[in-house]
Coordinates of C-alpha atoms in Angstrom, one line a residue:
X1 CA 78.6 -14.2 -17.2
X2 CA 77.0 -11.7 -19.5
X3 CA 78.7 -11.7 -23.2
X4 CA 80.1 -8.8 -24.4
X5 CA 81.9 -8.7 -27.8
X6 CA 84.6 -6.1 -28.7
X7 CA 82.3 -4.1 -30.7
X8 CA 83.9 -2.1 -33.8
X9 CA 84.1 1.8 -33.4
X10 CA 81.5 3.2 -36.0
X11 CA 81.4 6.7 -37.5
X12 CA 78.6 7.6 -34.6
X13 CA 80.7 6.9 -31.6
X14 CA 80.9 8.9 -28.5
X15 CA 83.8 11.7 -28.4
X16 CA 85.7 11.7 -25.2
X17 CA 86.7 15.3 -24.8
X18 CA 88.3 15.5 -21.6
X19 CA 92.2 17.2 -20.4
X20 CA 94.9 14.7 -20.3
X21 CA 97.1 14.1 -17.6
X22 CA 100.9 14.0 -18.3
X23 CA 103.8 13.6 -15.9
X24 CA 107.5 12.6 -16.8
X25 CA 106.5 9.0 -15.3
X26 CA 102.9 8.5 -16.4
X27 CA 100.0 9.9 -19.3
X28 CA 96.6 9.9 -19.1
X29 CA 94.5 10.8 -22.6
X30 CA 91.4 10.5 -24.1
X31 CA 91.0 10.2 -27.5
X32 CA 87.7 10.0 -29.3
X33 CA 86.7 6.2 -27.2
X34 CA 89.5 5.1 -25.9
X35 CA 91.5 6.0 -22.8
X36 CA 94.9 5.5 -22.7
X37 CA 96.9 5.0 -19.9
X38 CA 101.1 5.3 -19.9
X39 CA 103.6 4.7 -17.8
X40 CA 104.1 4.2 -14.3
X41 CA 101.3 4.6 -11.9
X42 CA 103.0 5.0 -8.4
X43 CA 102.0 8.7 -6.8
X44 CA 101.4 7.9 -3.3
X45 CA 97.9 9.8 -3.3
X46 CA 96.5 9.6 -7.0
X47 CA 93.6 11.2 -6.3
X48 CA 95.1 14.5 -7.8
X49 CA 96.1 12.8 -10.9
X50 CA 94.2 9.6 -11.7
X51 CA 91.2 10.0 -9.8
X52 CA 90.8 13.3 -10.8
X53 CA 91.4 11.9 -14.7
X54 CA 89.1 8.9 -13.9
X55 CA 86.2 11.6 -12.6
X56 CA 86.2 13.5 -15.5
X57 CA 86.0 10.3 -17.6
X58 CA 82.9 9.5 -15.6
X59 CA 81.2 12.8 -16.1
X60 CA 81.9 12.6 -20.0
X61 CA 80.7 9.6 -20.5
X62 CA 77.0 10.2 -18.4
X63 CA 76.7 13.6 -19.8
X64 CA 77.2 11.9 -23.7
X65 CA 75.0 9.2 -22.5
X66 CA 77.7 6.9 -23.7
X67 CA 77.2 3.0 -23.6
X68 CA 81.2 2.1 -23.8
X69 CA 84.7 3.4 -23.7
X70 CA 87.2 1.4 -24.1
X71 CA 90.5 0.8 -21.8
X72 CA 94.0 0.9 -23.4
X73 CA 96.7 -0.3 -20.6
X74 CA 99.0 -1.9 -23.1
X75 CA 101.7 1.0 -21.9
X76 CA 101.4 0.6 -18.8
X77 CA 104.7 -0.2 -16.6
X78 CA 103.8 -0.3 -12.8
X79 CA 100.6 0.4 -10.9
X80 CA 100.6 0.6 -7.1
X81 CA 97.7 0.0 -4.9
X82 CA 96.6 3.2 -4.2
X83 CA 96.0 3.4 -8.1
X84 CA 94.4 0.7 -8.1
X85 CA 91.9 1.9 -5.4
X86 CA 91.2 5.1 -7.7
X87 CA 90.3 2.6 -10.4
X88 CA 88.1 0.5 -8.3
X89 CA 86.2 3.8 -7.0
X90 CA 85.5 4.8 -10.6
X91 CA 83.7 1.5 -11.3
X92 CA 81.9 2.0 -8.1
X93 CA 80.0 5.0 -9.5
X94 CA 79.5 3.4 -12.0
X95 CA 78.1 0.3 -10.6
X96 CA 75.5 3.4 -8.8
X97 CA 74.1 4.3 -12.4
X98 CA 70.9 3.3 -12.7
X99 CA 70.9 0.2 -15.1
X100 CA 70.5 2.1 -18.3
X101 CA 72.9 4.4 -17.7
X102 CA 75.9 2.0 -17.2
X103 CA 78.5 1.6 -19.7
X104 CA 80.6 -1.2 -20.8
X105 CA 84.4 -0.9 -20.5
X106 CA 86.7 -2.8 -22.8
X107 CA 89.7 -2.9 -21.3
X108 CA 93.3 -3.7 -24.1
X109 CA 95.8 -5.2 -21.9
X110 CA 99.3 -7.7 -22.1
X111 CA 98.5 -10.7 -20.2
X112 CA 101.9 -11.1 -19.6
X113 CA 102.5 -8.2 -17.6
X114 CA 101.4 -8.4 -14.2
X115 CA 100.6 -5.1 -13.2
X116 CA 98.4 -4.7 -16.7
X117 CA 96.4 -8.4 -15.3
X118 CA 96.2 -7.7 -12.3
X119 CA 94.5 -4.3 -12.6
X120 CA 92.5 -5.7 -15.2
X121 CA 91.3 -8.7 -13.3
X122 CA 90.4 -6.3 -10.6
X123 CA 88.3 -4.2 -13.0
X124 CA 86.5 -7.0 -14.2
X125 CA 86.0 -9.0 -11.3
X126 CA 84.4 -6.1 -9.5
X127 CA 82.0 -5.1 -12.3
X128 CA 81.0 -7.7 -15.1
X129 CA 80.8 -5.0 -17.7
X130 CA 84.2 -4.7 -17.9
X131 CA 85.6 -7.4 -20.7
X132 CA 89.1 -8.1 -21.1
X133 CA 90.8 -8.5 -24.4
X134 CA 94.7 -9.3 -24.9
X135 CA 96.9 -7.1 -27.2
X136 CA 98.6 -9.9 -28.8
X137 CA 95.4 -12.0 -30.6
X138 CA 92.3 -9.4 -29.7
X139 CA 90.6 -12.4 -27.8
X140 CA 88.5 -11.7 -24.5
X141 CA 90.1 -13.2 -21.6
X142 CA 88.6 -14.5 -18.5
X143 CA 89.7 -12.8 -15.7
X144 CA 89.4 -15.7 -13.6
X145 CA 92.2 -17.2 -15.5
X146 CA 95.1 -14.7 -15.3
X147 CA 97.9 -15.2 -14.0
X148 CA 98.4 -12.5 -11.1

């Protein structure tokens, strides 16, 4: 497994500048590196909301040439499959950069809630640039080794 180490935002990082996504049951924002994502993620088709969110992500980060965002899901309540798909999809374009165009994603999460590890060990066992990190101690967790 390539090591990746929760590097520490410096005063030249990338600036995420893309619109946020707000419902009364789930938000969606960037700000400056990191993507936060709130709430309850159970629209039937997400493609409108999340994948639309996650596409623009994607385009921001190629156009900045940006090696890493990272992934704050500490908020988040509930996801259902279908968001999980949209999640998956992302990766897959980005698993289609060529190799020095690929960025790393760091991805914040509560190992004790499911829905939070179980999206994250899909993230990261689909592309091994994503690293997992829990809220609580700011360690990198193996995916292999959550409990979902």
């Amino acid at each position: 497994m390539q090591e990746i180490v929760l590097k520490k935002v410096t005063e030249n990082k990338m600036r995420i500048v893309i619109p946020s996504i707000r419902t009364e049951k789930m938000t969606l924002v960037a700000e400056e590196q990191t993507v936060k994502i709130k709430g309850r993620l159970d629209v039937q088709f997400p493609k409108q909301t999340l994948g639309l969110f996650l596409d623009n992500l994607h385009k921001e980060v190629c156009k900045k040439n940006g090696d890493m965002i990272y992934l704050d899901i500490t908020e988040l309540s509930y996801v259902n499959s279908a968001s999980i798909r949209e999640f998956l999809s992302w990766l897959l374009f980005v698993l289609k950069l060529p190799e020095g165009q690929k960025y790393n994603v760091y991805v914040k999460l509560s190992q004790e809630e499911i829905c939070q590890a179980s999206l994250g060990k899909s993230l990261a066992l689909l592309y091994n640039r994503v690293a997992l990190f829990d809220v609580e101690t700011n360690e990198r967790l193996d995916p292999k080794l959550l409990k979902v």
